[in-house]
Short mmCIF file of C-alpha atoms and ligand atoms in Angstrom, two decimals:
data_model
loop_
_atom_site.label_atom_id
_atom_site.label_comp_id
_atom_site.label_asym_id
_atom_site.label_seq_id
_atom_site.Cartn_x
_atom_site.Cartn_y
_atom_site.Cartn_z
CA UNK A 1 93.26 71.65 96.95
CA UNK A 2 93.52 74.35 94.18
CA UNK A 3 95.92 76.34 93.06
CA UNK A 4 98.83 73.81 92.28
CA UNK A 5 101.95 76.09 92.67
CA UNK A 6 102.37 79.59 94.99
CA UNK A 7 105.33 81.03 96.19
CA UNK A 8 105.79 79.14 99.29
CA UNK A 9 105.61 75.56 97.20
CA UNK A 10 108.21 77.32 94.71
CA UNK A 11 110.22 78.22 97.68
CA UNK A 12 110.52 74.89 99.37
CA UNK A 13 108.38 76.61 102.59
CA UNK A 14 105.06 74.44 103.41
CA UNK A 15 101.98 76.06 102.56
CA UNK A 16 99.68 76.32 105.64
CA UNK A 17 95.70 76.11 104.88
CA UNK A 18 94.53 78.83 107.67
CA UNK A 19 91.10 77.00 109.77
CA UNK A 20 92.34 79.02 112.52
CA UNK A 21 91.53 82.55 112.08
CA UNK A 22 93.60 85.79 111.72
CA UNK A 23 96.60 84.28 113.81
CA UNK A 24 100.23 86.39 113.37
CA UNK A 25 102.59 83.03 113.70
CA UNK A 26 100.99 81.67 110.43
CA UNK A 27 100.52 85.17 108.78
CA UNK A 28 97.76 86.94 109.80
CA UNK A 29 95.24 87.74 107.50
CA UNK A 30 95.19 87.80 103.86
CA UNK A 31 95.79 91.32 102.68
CA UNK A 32 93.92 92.69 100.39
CA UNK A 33 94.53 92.35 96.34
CA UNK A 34 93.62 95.57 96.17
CA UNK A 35 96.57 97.15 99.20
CA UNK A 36 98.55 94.95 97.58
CA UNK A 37 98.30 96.83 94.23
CA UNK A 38 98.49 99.89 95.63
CA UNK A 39 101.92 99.01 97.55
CA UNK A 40 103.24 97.86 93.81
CA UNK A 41 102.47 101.27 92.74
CA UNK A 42 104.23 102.97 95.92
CA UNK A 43 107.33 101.20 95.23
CA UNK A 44 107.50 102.80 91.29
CA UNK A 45 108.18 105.97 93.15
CA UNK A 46 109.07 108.02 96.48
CA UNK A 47 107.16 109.79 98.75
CA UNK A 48 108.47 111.53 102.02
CA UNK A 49 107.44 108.79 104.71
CA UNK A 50 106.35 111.83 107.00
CA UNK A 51 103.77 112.86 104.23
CA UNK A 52 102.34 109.65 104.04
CA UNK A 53 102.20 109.46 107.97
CA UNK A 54 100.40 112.90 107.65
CA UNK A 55 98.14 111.21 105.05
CA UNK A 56 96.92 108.21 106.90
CA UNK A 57 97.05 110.44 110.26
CA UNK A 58 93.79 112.22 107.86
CA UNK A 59 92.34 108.89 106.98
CA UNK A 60 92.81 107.92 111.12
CA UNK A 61 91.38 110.65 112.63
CA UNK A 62 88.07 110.44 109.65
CA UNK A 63 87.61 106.83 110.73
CA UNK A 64 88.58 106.94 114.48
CA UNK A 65 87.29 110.43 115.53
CA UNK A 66 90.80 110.93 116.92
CA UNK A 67 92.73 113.83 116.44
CA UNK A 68 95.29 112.25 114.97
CA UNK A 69 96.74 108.49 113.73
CA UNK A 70 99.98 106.99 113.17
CA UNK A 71 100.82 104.21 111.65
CA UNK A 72 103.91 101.22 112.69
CA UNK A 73 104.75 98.09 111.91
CA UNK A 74 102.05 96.30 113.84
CA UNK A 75 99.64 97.29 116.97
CA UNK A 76 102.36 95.62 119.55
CA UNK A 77 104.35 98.25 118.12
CA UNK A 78 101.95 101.21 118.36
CA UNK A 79 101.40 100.38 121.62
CA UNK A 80 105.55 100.48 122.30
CA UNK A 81 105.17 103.89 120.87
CA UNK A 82 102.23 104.93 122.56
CA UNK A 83 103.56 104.42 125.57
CA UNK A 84 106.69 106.28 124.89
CA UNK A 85 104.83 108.81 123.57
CA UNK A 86 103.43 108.68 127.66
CA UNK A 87 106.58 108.24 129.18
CA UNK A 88 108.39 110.99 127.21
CA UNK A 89 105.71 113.41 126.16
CA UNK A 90 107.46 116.55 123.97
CA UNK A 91 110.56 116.00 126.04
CA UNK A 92 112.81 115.72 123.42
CA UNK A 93 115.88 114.50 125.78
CA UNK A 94 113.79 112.32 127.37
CA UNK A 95 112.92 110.71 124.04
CA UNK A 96 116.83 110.48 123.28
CA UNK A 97 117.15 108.26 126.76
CA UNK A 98 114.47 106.07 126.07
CA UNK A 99 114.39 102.81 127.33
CA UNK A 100 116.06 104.86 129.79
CA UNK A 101 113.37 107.03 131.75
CA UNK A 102 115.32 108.88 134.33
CA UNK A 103 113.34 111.80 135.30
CA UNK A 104 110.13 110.53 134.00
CA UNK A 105 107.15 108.58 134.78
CA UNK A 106 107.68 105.39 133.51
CA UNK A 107 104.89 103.59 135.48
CA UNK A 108 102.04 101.57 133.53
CA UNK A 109 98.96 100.85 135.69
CA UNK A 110 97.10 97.60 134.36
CA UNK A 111 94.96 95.03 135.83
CA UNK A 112 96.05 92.29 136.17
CA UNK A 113 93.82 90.44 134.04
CA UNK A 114 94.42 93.01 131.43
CA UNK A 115 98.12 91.59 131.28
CA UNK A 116 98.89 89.25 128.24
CA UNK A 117 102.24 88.39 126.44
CA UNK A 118 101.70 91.42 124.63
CA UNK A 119 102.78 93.54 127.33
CA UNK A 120 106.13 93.12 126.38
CA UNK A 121 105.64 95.74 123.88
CA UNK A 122 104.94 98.22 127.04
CA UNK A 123 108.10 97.39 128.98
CA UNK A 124 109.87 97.71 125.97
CA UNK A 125 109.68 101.76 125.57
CA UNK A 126 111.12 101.16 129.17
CA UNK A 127 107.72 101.04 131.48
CA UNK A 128 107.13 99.36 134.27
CA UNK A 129 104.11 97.73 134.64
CA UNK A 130 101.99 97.68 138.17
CA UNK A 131 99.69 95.21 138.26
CA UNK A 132 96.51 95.87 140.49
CA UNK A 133 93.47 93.60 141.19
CA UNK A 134 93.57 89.89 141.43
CA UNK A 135 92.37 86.84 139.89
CA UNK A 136 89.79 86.57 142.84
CA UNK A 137 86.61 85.46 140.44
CA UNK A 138 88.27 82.00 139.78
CA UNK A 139 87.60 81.55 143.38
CA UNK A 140 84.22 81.72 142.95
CA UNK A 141 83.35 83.98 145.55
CA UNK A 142 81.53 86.66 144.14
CA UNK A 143 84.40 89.08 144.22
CA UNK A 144 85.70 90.87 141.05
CA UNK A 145 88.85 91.07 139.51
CA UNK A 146 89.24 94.30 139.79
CA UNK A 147 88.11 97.29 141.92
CA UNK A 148 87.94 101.05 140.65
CA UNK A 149 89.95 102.55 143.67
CA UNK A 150 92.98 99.38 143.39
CA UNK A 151 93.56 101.04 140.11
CA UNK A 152 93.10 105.14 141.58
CA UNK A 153 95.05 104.48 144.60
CA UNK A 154 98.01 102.60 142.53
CA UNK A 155 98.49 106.13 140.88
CA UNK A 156 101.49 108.29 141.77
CA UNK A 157 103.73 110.90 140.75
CA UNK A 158 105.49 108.34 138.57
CA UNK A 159 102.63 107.02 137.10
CA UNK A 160 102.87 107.57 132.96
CA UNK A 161 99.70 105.67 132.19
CA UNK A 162 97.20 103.07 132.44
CA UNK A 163 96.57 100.41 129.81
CA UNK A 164 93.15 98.87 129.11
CA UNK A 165 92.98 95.28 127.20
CA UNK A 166 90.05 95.75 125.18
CA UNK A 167 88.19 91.94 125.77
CA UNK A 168 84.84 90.98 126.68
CA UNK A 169 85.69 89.79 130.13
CA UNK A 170 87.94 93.13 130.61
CA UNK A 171 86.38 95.29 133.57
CA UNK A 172 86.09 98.02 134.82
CA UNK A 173 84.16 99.25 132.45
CA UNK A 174 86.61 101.49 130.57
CA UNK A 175 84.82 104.54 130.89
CA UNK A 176 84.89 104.17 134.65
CA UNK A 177 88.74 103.81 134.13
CA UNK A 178 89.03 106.91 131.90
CA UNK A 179 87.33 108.70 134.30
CA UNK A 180 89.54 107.67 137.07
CA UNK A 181 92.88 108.27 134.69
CA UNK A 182 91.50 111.82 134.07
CA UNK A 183 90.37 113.17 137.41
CA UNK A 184 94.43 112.26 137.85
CA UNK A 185 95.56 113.74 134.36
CA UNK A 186 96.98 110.36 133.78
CA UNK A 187 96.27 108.97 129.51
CA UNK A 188 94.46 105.59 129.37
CA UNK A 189 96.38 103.63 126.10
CA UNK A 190 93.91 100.80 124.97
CA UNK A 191 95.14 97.47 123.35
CA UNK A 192 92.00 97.12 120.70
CA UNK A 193 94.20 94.91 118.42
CA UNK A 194 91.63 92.90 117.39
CA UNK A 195 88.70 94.02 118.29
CA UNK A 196 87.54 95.28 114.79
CA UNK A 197 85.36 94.23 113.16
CA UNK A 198 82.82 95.55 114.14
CA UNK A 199 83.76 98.61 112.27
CA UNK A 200 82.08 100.88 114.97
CA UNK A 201 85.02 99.41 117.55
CA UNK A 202 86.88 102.16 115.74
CA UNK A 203 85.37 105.39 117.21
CA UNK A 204 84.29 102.98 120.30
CA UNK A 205 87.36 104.05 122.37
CA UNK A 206 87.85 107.63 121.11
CA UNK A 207 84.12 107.96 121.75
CA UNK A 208 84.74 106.28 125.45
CA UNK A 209 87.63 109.60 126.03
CA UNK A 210 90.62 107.29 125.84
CA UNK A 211 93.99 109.02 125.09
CA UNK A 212 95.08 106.07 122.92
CA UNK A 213 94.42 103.66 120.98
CA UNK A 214 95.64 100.54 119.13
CA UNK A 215 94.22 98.43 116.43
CA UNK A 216 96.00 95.34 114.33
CA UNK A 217 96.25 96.76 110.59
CA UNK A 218 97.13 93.17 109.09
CA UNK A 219 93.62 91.69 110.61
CA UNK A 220 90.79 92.04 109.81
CA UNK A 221 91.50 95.02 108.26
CA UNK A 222 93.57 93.34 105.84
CA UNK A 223 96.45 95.54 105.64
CA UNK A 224 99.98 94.43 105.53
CA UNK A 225 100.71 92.04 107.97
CA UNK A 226 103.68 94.99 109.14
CA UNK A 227 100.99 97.58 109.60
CA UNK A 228 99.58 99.02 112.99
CA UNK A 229 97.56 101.87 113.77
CA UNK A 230 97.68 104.23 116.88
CA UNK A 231 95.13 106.73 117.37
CA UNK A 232 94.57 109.19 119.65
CA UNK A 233 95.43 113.08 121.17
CA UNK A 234 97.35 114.97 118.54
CA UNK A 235 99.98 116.04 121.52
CA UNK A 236 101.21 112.24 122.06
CA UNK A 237 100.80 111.16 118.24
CA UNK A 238 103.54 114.22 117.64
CA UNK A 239 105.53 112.40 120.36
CA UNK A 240 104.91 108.96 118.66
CA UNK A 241 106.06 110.83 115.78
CA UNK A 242 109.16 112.36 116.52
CA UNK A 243 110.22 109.18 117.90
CA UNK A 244 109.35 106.78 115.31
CA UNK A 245 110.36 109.19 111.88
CA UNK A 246 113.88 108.69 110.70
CA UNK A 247 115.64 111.85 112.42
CA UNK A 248 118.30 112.03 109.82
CA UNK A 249 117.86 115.70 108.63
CA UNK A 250 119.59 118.47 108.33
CA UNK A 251 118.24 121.48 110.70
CA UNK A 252 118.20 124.44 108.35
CA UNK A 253 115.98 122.10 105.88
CA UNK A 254 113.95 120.05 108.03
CA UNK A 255 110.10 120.61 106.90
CA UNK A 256 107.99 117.76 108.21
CA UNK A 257 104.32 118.34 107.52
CA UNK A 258 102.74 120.43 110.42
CA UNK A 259 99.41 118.66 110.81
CA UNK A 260 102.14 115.79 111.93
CA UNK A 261 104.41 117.57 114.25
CA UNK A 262 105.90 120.97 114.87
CA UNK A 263 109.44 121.48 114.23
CA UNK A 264 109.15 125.29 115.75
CA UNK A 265 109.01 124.19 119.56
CA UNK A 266 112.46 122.51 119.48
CA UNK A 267 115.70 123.57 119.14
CA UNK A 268 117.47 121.76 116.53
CA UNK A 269 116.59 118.06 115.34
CA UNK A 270 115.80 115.20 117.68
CA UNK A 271 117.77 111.90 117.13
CA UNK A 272 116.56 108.48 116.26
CA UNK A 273 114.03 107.99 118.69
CA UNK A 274 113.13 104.24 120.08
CA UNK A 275 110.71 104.07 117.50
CA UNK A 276 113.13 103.80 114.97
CA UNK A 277 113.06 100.02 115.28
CA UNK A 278 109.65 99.83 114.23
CA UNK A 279 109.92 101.35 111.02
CA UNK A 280 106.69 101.47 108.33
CA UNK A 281 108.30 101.72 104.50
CA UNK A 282 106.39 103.83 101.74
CA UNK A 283 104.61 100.52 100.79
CA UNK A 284 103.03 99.33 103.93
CA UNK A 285 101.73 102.74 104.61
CA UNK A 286 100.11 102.92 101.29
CA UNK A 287 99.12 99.56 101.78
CA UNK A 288 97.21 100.68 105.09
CA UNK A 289 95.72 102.97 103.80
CA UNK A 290 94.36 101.58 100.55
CA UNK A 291 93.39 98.18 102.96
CA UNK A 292 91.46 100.81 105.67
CA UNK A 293 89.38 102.71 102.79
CA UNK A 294 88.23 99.21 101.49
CA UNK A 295 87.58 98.03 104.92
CA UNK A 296 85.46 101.34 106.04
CA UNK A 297 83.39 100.45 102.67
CA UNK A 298 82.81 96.68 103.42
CA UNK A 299 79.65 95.05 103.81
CA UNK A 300 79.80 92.93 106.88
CA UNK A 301 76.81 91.55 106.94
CA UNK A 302 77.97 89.94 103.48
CA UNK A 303 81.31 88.84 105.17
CA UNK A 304 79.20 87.24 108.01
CA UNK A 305 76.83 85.28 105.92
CA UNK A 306 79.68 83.96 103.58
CA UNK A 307 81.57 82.76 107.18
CA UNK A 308 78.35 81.23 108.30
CA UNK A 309 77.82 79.36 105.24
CA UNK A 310 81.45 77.91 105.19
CA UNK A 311 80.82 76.93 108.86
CA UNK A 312 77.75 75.20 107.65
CA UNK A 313 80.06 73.18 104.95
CA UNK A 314 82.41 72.31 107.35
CA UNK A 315 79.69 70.77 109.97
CA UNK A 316 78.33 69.31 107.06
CA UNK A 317 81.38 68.08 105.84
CA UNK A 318 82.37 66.39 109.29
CA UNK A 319 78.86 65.04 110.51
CA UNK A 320 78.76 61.87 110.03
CA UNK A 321 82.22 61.56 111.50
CA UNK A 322 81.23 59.40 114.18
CA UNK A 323 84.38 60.09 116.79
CA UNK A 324 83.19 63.85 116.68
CA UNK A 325 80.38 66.18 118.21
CA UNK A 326 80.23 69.95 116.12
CA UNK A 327 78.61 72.78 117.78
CA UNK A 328 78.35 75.89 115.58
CA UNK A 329 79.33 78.72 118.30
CA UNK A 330 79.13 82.66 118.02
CA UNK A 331 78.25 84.61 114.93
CA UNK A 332 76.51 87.66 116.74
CA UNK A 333 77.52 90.75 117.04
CA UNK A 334 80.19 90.02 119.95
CA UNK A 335 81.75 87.29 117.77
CA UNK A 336 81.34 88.20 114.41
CA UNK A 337 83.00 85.26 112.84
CA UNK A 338 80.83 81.78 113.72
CA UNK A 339 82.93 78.97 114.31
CA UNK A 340 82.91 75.04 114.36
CA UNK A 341 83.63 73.84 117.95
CA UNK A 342 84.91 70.29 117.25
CA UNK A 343 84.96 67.79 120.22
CA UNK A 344 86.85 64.66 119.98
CA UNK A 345 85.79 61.61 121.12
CA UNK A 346 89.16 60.55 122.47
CA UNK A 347 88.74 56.83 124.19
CA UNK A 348 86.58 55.83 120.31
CA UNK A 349 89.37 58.09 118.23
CA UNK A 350 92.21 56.48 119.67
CA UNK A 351 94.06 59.97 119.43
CA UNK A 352 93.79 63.03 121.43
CA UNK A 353 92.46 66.50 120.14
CA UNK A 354 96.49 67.49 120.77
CA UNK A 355 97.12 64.56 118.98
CA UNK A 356 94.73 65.47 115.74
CA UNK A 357 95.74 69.04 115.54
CA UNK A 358 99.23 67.94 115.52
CA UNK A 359 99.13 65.76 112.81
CA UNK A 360 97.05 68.11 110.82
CA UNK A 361 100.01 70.73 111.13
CA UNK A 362 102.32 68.17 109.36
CA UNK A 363 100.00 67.92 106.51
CA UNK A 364 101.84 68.83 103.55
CA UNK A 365 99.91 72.08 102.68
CA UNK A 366 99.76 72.02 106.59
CA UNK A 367 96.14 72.61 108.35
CA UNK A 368 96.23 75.01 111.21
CA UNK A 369 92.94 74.99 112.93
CA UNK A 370 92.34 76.40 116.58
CA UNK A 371 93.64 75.29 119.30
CA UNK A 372 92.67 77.10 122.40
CA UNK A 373 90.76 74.14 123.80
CA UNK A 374 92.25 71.12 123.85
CA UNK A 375 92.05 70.57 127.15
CA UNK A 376 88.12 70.04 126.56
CA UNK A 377 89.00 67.50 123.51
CA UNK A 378 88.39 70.53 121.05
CA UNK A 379 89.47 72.09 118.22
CA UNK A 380 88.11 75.15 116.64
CA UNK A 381 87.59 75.66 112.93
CA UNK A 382 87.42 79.32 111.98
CA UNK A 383 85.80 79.73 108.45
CA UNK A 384 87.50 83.62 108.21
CA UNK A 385 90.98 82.43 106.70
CA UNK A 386 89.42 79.84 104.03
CA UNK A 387 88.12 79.33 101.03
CA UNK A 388 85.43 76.49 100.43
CA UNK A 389 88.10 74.44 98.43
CA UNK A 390 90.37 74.87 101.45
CA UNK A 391 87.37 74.03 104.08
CA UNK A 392 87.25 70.83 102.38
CA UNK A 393 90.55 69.99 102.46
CA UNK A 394 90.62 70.62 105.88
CA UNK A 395 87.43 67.97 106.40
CA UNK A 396 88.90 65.80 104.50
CA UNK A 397 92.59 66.05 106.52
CA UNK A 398 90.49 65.30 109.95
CA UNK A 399 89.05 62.37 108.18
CA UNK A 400 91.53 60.88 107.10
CA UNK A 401 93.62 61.41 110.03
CA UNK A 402 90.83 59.96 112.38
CA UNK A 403 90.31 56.43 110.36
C1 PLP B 1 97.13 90.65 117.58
C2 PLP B 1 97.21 91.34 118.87
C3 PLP B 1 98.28 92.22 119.14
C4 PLP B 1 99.42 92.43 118.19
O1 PLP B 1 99.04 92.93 116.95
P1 PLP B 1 100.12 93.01 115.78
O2 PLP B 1 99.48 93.88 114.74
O3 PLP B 1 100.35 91.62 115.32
O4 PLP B 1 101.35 93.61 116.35
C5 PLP B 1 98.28 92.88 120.35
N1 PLP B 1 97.29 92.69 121.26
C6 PLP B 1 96.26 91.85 121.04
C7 PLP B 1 95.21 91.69 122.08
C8 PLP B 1 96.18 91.14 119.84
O5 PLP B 1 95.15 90.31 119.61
#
């Protein structure tokens, strides 16, 4: 391993070598040196937060094709504040009741296999969800998970919006859904958390007519890990807004930037909204900002050969392991990142693949690789997170532990 002493080790906190992608629970991605800078700069001095909003709002739309952006302190919360943005709209009381929503829709179509943990972040600006569809195609009988009119005929009066998980196995087709969500005046918010790269996933949804959308700033995108952006129509960004800005302010001198909201249509000063809790300080936004211009600018195809190459070193690295099979998966354009599909040999091993990937998190710097299919014996190893020092170590760790 390099680099003898960080924080973490000076801290007493185990360092974690990352074979397991852009995961939040071990810290996302690593931002960049560069947002990093720039956030040391921010916090020399002060800027009105509202500015800055108004600033990356610029940057947003450029990149998105929105008409505006926002940015919180991660995409679960953008899509908390999307959906009040839904539920309450320019209602400014309505905002001030929130998770309450007497006396507004507070209904969030999804389908059902749309629905992950995630969700949470919905029902938390007080939604409901209503699931529709089933999870019929595990039946293998031909029938889909979801049909367009389970999803037009769960709309009522107290419908506030539908929400779209952006995945490959995701149908409808979202623009079917948009157009369904439309014909009914009803916004479509997308969860698109991680869906970039590819960097054209960021006028994707704008481009498909959806009202909203969300995207993870502290993945791929390398922001800080605290960052989120929601883009989308300018009308529910000023709601997102209003109920996310510290409300503190005096009436008579309360001047937020225009492009950002509109003080004129209300009388007086709302109070802190729900957003409140999901506060962005001068430094993350900077950070975001400085970490979206250097990710608009990157080369991916450079990115992808460096990933493909460490995958390469890792199945290199691990091949003549006897108790294990490697299979370099993905890489194209859906995946972007390759990765090393590792299948254990568990009656020869003497160990499990649960077994392995445990004892390679109690390493000491612990190894974190993927783990989304041990049930088939395997472990993923995601070359995005590493360096080739660290894709050694992480060979080496699986050796050892197997002999
Ligand atoms: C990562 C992720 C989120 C949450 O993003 P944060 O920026 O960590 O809040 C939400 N939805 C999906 C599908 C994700 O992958």
């Amino acid at each position: 391993m390099t680099s003898d002493s960080s924080i973490y080790d000076e801290l007493g906190v185990p360092r974690v070598v990352n074979a397991a992608g852009t995961k939040t629970r071990i810290g996302g991605s690593l931002i960049r040196p560069e947002a990093v800078e720039a956030m040391s700069r921010a916090a020399e001095g002060f800027a009105r937060i509202s500015d800055l909003q108004a600033r990356a709002s610029e940057l947003i739309t450029d990149c998105t094709g929105a008409e505006a952006g926002y940015v919180a302190s991660g995409a679960a919360a953008a899509m908390t504040l999307g959906t009040a943005a839904c539920i309450a709209g320019d209602d400014v009381a309505a905002m001030d009741r929130l998770p309450d929503t007497e006396g507004r829709p507070d209904e969030v179509i999804m389908p059902r296999t749309h629905r992950t943990g995630y969700d949470h972040a919905i029902r938390a600006a007080g939604a409901t969800i209503v699931d529709v569809g089933t999870n019929d195609p595990h039946l293998g009988t031909g029938s889909a998970a979801i049909e367009p009119w389970e999803i037009e005929t769960a709309i009522t009066e107290d419908t506030a919006a539908i929400a779209y998980l952006q995945k490959e196995y995701t149908t409808p087709p979202l623009s079917k859904v948009v157009e369904i969500a439309h014909r009914h005046d009803i916004p479509v918010l997308v969860d698109a958390a991680a869906e970039v790269p590819p960097k054209a996933n960021l006028t994707r949804f704008i481009d498909a007519g959806v009202d909203l959308v969300v995207f993870s700033g502290g993945k791929a995108i390398r922001g800080p890990q605290s960052t989120g952006i929601l883009a989308g129509r300018a009308d529910l960004i000023e709601s997102a807004a209003f109920q996310h800005l510290d409300m503190h302010a005096a009436a008579e001198v309360w001047d937020p930037p225009r492009d950002l909201l509109d003080p004129s249509a209300y009388d007086g000063v709302p109070r802190q909204g729900i957003g409140r809790t999901l506060k962005v300080g001068k430094e993350e936004l900077v950070g975001l900002i400085r970490a979206l211009e250097l990710f608009l600018e990157e080369d991916q195809d450079e990115l992808v050969a460096e990933w493909t190459d460490r995958t390469a070193l890792l199945d290199a690295e691990l091949t003549d392991v006897d108790t294990l099979s490697c299979e370099t998966v993905g890489g194209g354009k859906v995946d972007v990142a390759p990765a090393l599909h590792v299948t254990v040999d568990e009656d020869a091993a003497g160990m499990t693949a649960a077994e392995l990937v445990l004892a390679l998190r109690r390493e000491n710097p612990r190894v974190f690789v993927g783990a989304d299919a041990l049930a088939d014996a395997t472990f993923v190893l995601n070359p995005m997170c590493l360096t080739d020092d660290e894709a050694q170590y992480v060979a080496e760790r699986i050796r050892e532990n197997l002999s």
